[in-house]
Amino acid sequence: LVLNKLECRKFYNNINRIPVSIEAQQKWRKDLDIGNINWDKVYTAPLKSIEDLKLRELHYLIVHRILVTNRTLFNMGIQDVDICSFCNTSRETIQHLFTQCPKIVKLWRDLEDWFRRTLNITAQFTDKVILFGLFETNQLLLNHIILIAKHYIYKTKFYQSDAYLNVLLNQVKQVFEIEQYNARLKMK
């Protein structure tokens, strides 16, 4: 089959009109009861706020529901238990790890309180915001901090340690110092 340039363009234009319903999207809709959501913005939100590949990858793994948790390892027969690394009471799924674990919920509330007290910003870290980010262009900083927080949570689970706001804020500070340095290098 040989297609000329015009036929190829027509083919791709028609293909792009077909709505794609990914299994992960359907599961998130069901689990979070979110109804309609702009998945294009979910996928591209971190691309606008960060350059750090490990944070972009983490977002991708979460959104596509392929981030490895204790539940995943248990289902693969690699681990004997699927219990949360923080609360030690519930199954550790992606949703539980980032939005339902009582110790992590406290971290998000402490971060909201810090924003309110320190910066006079009212931030509401709902499950949807934590998992998918914010989509307005004036929310890039908050998106970046949410991604850093999720990375901190995921990394901390492997150390069998609790998550603390002061440690998270130090992580945020380190990331921004590195990014400032990189920005200065790019300007030279």
mmCIF file of C-alpha atoms in Angstrom:
data_model
loop_
_atom_site.group_PDB
_atom_site.id
_atom_site.type_symbol
_atom_site.label_atom_id
_atom_site.label_comp_id
_atom_site.label_asym_id
_atom_site.label_seq_id
_atom_site.Cartn_x
_atom_site.Cartn_y
_atom_site.Cartn_z
ATOM 1 C CA LEU A 1 0.000 0.000 0.000
ATOM 2 C CA VAL A 2 1.526 3.280 -1.118
ATOM 3 C CA LEU A 3 0.057 6.550 0.132
ATOM 4 C CA ASN A 4 0.928 9.957 -1.166
ATOM 5 C CA LYS A 5 1.479 12.913 1.158
ATOM 6 C CA LEU A 6 -2.112 14.143 0.937
ATOM 7 C CA GLU A 7 -3.532 10.680 1.685
ATOM 8 C CA CYS A 8 -1.212 10.325 4.698
ATOM 9 C CA ARG A 9 -2.326 13.677 6.093
ATOM 10 C CA LYS A 10 -5.985 12.735 5.615
ATOM 11 C CA PHE A 11 -5.353 9.368 7.296
ATOM 12 C CA TYR A 12 -3.662 10.934 10.362
ATOM 13 C CA ASN A 13 -6.284 13.664 10.642
ATOM 14 C CA ASN A 14 -8.985 10.999 10.768
ATOM 15 C CA ILE A 15 -7.041 8.845 13.218
ATOM 16 C CA ASN A 16 -6.581 11.829 15.558
ATOM 17 C CA ARG A 17 -10.372 12.351 15.656
ATOM 18 C CA ILE A 18 -10.962 8.908 17.140
ATOM 19 C CA PRO A 19 -11.406 9.262 20.908
ATOM 20 C CA VAL A 20 -8.936 7.168 22.855
ATOM 21 C CA SER A 21 -10.160 5.598 26.063
ATOM 22 C CA ILE A 22 -7.263 4.149 27.961
ATOM 23 C CA GLU A 23 -7.977 1.534 30.621
ATOM 24 C CA ALA A 24 -6.178 3.602 33.251
ATOM 25 C CA GLN A 25 -8.454 6.571 32.509
ATOM 26 C CA GLN A 26 -11.530 4.402 32.974
ATOM 27 C CA LYS A 27 -10.222 3.057 36.279
ATOM 28 C CA TRP A 28 -9.392 6.566 37.551
ATOM 29 C CA ARG A 29 -12.885 7.770 36.553
ATOM 30 C CA LYS A 30 -14.394 4.902 38.515
ATOM 31 C CA ASP A 31 -12.109 5.147 41.562
ATOM 32 C CA LEU A 32 -12.219 8.928 41.889
ATOM 33 C CA ASP A 33 -15.690 9.576 40.475
ATOM 34 C CA ILE A 34 -14.244 12.402 38.380
ATOM 35 C CA GLY A 35 -16.493 12.264 35.329
ATOM 36 C CA ASN A 36 -15.116 14.274 32.449
ATOM 37 C CA ILE A 37 -11.532 15.360 32.716
ATOM 38 C CA ASN A 38 -9.228 16.762 30.078
ATOM 39 C CA TRP A 39 -6.713 13.927 29.809
ATOM 40 C CA ASP A 40 -4.548 15.871 27.363
ATOM 41 C CA LYS A 41 -3.966 18.397 30.145
ATOM 42 C CA VAL A 42 -3.326 15.634 32.673
ATOM 43 C CA TYR A 43 -0.621 14.209 30.426
ATOM 44 C CA THR A 44 0.977 17.553 29.566
ATOM 45 C CA ALA A 45 0.714 19.400 32.914
ATOM 46 C CA PRO A 46 4.153 18.320 34.182
ATOM 47 C CA LEU A 47 5.779 19.091 30.853
ATOM 48 C CA LYS A 48 4.982 22.758 31.370
ATOM 49 C CA SER A 49 6.207 23.042 34.941
ATOM 50 C CA ILE A 50 9.349 20.913 35.116
ATOM 51 C CA GLU A 51 12.344 19.676 33.210
ATOM 52 C CA ASP A 52 13.347 16.998 35.730
ATOM 53 C CA LEU A 53 12.916 13.657 33.979
ATOM 54 C CA LYS A 54 12.440 11.642 37.168
ATOM 55 C CA LEU A 55 9.464 13.818 38.144
ATOM 56 C CA ARG A 56 7.988 13.565 34.652
ATOM 57 C CA GLU A 57 8.419 9.806 34.739
ATOM 58 C CA LEU A 58 6.768 9.565 38.162
ATOM 59 C CA HIS A 59 3.763 11.525 36.872
ATOM 60 C CA TYR A 60 3.537 9.231 33.845
ATOM 61 C CA LEU A 61 3.687 6.084 35.998
ATOM 62 C CA ILE A 62 0.984 7.391 38.350
ATOM 63 C CA VAL A 63 -1.387 8.587 35.629
ATOM 64 C CA HIS A 64 -1.039 5.297 33.742
ATOM 65 C CA ARG A 65 -1.412 3.330 36.987
ATOM 66 C CA ILE A 66 1.848 1.456 36.494
ATOM 67 C CA LEU A 67 3.812 2.790 39.466
ATOM 68 C CA VAL A 68 5.053 -0.150 41.519
ATOM 69 C CA THR A 69 3.544 -0.298 44.998
ATOM 70 C CA ASN A 70 3.513 -2.991 47.666
ATOM 71 C CA ARG A 71 0.195 -4.175 46.168
ATOM 72 C CA THR A 72 1.898 -4.618 42.784
ATOM 73 C CA LEU A 73 4.797 -6.549 44.323
ATOM 74 C CA PHE A 74 2.369 -8.732 46.281
ATOM 75 C CA ASN A 75 0.365 -9.508 43.114
ATOM 76 C CA MET A 76 3.611 -10.465 41.349
ATOM 77 C CA GLY A 77 4.543 -12.824 44.187
ATOM 78 C CA ILE A 78 7.643 -10.768 45.042
ATOM 79 C CA GLN A 79 6.410 -9.622 48.457
ATOM 80 C CA ASP A 80 4.440 -11.475 51.129
ATOM 81 C CA VAL A 81 2.266 -8.513 52.125
ATOM 82 C CA ASP A 82 0.621 -5.613 50.319
ATOM 83 C CA ILE A 83 0.371 -3.315 53.333
ATOM 84 C CA CYS A 84 1.180 0.412 53.134
ATOM 85 C CA SER A 85 4.759 1.302 54.019
ATOM 86 C CA PHE A 86 3.578 4.286 56.084
ATOM 87 C CA CYS A 87 0.417 3.315 57.995
ATOM 88 C CA ASN A 88 0.906 -0.471 57.998
ATOM 89 C CA THR A 89 -2.862 -1.002 57.931
ATOM 90 C CA SER A 90 -4.259 -0.691 54.390
ATOM 91 C CA ARG A 91 -3.345 -2.085 50.993
ATOM 92 C CA GLU A 92 -0.716 0.078 49.347
ATOM 93 C CA THR A 93 -2.195 1.116 46.013
ATOM 94 C CA ILE A 94 -1.226 4.253 44.113
ATOM 95 C CA GLN A 95 -4.324 6.031 45.352
ATOM 96 C CA HIS A 96 -3.790 4.946 48.956
ATOM 97 C CA LEU A 97 -0.087 5.813 48.919
ATOM 98 C CA PHE A 98 -0.582 9.386 47.702
ATOM 99 C CA THR A 99 -4.073 10.375 48.872
ATOM 100 C CA GLN A 100 -5.581 8.020 51.461
ATOM 101 C CA CYS A 101 -2.861 6.950 53.872
ATOM 102 C CA PRO A 102 -3.522 8.862 57.121
ATOM 103 C CA LYS A 103 0.154 9.789 57.515
ATOM 104 C CA ILE A 104 0.339 11.136 53.970
ATOM 105 C CA VAL A 105 -3.009 12.944 54.277
ATOM 106 C CA LYS A 106 -1.483 14.711 57.282
ATOM 107 C CA LEU A 107 1.534 15.703 55.167
ATOM 108 C CA TRP A 108 -0.755 17.230 52.499
ATOM 109 C CA ARG A 109 -2.778 19.100 55.187
ATOM 110 C CA ASP A 110 0.446 20.365 56.774
ATOM 111 C CA LEU A 111 1.575 21.577 53.343
ATOM 112 C CA GLU A 112 -1.766 23.347 52.785
ATOM 113 C CA ASP A 113 -1.386 24.983 56.196
ATOM 114 C CA TRP A 114 2.194 26.026 55.389
ATOM 115 C CA PHE A 115 1.032 27.663 52.140
ATOM 116 C CA ARG A 116 -1.710 29.513 54.027
ATOM 117 C CA ARG A 117 0.511 30.690 56.897
ATOM 118 C CA THR A 118 3.712 31.422 54.995
ATOM 119 C CA LEU A 119 2.585 32.541 51.556
ATOM 120 C CA ASN A 120 -1.047 33.490 52.182
ATOM 121 C CA ILE A 121 -2.054 31.043 49.420
ATOM 122 C CA THR A 122 -5.080 28.803 49.764
ATOM 123 C CA ALA A 123 -4.107 25.481 48.243
ATOM 124 C CA GLN A 124 -6.471 22.525 48.296
ATOM 125 C CA PHE A 125 -4.776 19.226 47.652
ATOM 126 C CA THR A 126 -7.691 17.028 46.622
ATOM 127 C CA ASP A 127 -7.158 13.503 45.342
ATOM 128 C CA LYS A 128 -7.586 14.742 41.772
ATOM 129 C CA VAL A 129 -5.088 17.591 42.246
ATOM 130 C CA ILE A 130 -2.524 15.342 43.933
ATOM 131 C CA LEU A 131 -2.746 12.592 41.331
ATOM 132 C CA PHE A 132 -3.179 14.656 38.152
ATOM 133 C CA GLY A 133 -2.029 18.194 38.937
ATOM 134 C CA LEU A 134 -3.541 21.598 38.232
ATOM 135 C CA PHE A 135 -4.210 22.689 34.679
ATOM 136 C CA GLU A 136 -4.272 26.481 34.783
ATOM 137 C CA THR A 137 -1.113 28.155 33.509
ATOM 138 C CA ASN A 138 -0.783 30.213 36.701
ATOM 139 C CA GLN A 139 -0.480 26.998 38.738
ATOM 140 C CA LEU A 140 2.908 25.847 37.446
ATOM 141 C CA LEU A 141 4.683 26.405 40.773
ATOM 142 C CA LEU A 142 2.059 24.431 42.699
ATOM 143 C CA ASN A 143 2.246 21.629 40.119
ATOM 144 C CA HIS A 144 5.985 21.516 40.540
ATOM 145 C CA ILE A 145 5.717 21.321 44.326
ATOM 146 C CA ILE A 146 3.059 18.597 44.091
ATOM 147 C CA LEU A 147 5.374 16.534 41.881
ATOM 148 C CA ILE A 148 8.298 17.050 44.252
ATOM 149 C CA ALA A 149 6.042 16.005 47.152
ATOM 150 C CA LYS A 150 4.924 12.841 45.347
ATOM 151 C CA HIS A 151 8.542 11.987 44.576
ATOM 152 C CA TYR A 152 9.459 12.585 48.219
ATOM 153 C CA ILE A 153 6.590 10.346 49.394
ATOM 154 C CA TYR A 154 7.509 7.561 46.996
ATOM 155 C CA LYS A 155 11.206 7.757 47.843
ATOM 156 C CA THR A 156 10.532 7.874 51.600
ATOM 157 C CA LYS A 157 8.434 4.697 51.538
ATOM 158 C CA PHE A 158 11.566 2.709 50.703
ATOM 159 C CA TYR A 159 13.363 3.990 53.812
ATOM 160 C CA GLN A 160 10.599 2.750 56.120
ATOM 161 C CA SER A 161 10.407 6.279 57.504
ATOM 162 C CA ASP A 162 7.599 8.726 58.154
ATOM 163 C CA ALA A 163 7.083 11.682 55.825
ATOM 164 C CA TYR A 164 7.694 15.084 57.415
ATOM 165 C CA LEU A 165 6.840 18.541 56.146
ATOM 166 C CA ASN A 166 10.224 20.052 57.063
ATOM 167 C CA VAL A 167 12.045 17.339 55.076
ATOM 168 C CA LEU A 168 9.699 17.877 52.115
ATOM 169 C CA LEU A 169 10.304 21.649 52.230
ATOM 170 C CA ASN A 170 14.060 21.014 52.240
ATOM 171 C CA GLN A 171 13.596 18.816 49.152
ATOM 172 C CA VAL A 172 11.673 21.621 47.453
ATOM 173 C CA LYS A 173 14.415 24.099 48.342
ATOM 174 C CA GLN A 174 17.130 21.804 46.949
ATOM 175 C CA VAL A 175 15.239 21.281 43.694
ATOM 176 C CA PHE A 176 14.733 25.007 43.215
ATOM 177 C CA GLU A 177 18.393 25.755 43.970
ATOM 178 C CA ILE A 178 19.431 23.209 41.346
ATOM 179 C CA GLU A 179 16.976 24.660 38.841
ATOM 180 C CA GLN A 180 18.213 28.210 39.499
ATOM 181 C CA TYR A 181 21.767 27.040 38.911
ATOM 182 C CA ASN A 182 20.744 25.280 35.680
ATOM 183 C CA ALA A 183 18.880 28.388 34.508
ATOM 184 C CA ARG A 184 21.994 30.517 35.110
ATOM 185 C CA LEU A 185 24.077 28.043 33.100
ATOM 186 C CA LYS A 186 21.629 28.201 30.204
ATOM 187 C CA MET A 187 21.807 32.008 30.168
ATOM 188 C CA LYS A 188 25.603 32.026 29.729
#
